[in-house]
XYZ file of C-alpha atoms in Angstrom:
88
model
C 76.031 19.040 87.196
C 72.130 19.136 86.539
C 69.908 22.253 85.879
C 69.496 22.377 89.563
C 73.702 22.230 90.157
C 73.552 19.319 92.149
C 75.979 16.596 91.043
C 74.618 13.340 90.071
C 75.468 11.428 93.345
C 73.397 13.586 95.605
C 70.778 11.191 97.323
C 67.408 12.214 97.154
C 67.216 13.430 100.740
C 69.676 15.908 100.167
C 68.060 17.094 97.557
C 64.739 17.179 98.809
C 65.988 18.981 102.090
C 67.165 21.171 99.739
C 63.865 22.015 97.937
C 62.334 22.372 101.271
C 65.048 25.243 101.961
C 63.369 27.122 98.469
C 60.591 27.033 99.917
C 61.213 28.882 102.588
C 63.359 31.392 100.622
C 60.585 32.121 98.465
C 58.069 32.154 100.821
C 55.784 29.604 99.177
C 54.750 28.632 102.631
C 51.078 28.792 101.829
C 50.811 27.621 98.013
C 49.761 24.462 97.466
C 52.553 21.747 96.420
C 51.024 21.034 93.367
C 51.560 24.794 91.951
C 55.183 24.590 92.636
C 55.078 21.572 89.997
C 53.390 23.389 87.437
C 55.708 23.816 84.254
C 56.676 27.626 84.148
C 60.184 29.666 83.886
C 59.958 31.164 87.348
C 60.625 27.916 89.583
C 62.102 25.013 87.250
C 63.966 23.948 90.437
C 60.814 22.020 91.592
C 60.381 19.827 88.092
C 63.840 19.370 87.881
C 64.478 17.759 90.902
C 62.218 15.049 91.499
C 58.343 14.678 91.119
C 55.948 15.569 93.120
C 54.712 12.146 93.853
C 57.957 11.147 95.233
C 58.584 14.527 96.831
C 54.967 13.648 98.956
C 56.281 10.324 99.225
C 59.615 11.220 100.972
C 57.880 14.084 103.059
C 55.404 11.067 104.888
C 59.136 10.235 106.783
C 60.839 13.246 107.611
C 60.615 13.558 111.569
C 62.447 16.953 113.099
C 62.853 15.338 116.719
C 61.444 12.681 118.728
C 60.416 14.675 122.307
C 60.879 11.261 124.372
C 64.504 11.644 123.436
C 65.609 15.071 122.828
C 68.446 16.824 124.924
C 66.978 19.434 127.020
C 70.101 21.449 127.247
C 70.188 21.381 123.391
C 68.829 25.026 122.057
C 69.378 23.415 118.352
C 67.614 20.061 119.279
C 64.519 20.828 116.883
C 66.912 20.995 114.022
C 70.056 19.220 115.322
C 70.137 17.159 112.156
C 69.037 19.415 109.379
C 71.655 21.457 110.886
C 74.326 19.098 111.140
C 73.619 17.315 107.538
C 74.353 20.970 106.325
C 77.177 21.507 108.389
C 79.040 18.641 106.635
C-alpha cells in the first residue's frame, strides 16, 4: 500500500476517478486545481497520487456518455460506467 492505500497495481484511471470522488467529498468544486497541488497536511491525497500535469492530461479524455448512443430507458446512463467500474 501507498500513502493514499491504493496498492501498487491500480492503473491510473482508477486512481484518478478516485481523486475526482475527493473532490466532491470535500467540496472543492470551485478551487482551482492547482491549490489542491499545493504541498500542505490537509489534502496530501492530491500530491501523492499523481501530478497535476498528468491529472490535466488524463482529464482532456474522460467522456461521461456519448448522447448519439445512450439508452433512453437507462436512468443511470450519465454514469453507467463510473458506476459500473465501482461496482466491480
Amino acid at each position: 500500500m501507498n500513502t493514499v492505500g491504493c496498492s501498487a497495481g491500480n492503473s491510473k484511471g482508477t486512481l484518478t476517478w478516485s481523486l475526482l470522488i475527493q473532490s466532491g467529498v470535500n467540496l472543492n468544486n470551485y478551487e482551482l486545481l492547482s491549490e489542491r497541488w499545493v504541498i500542505s497536511q490537509r489534502r496530501p491525497i492530491y500530491r501523492a497520487t499523481m501530478s497535476l500535469q498528468y491529472f490535466k492530461h488524463l482529464l482532456q479524455f474522460i467522456r461521461f456518455y456519448d448522447r448519439q448512443h445512450r439508452n433512453k430507458s437507462d436512468c443511470l446512463a450519465r454514469i453507467r460506467s463510473i458506476f459500473e467500474t465501482f461496482a466491480k
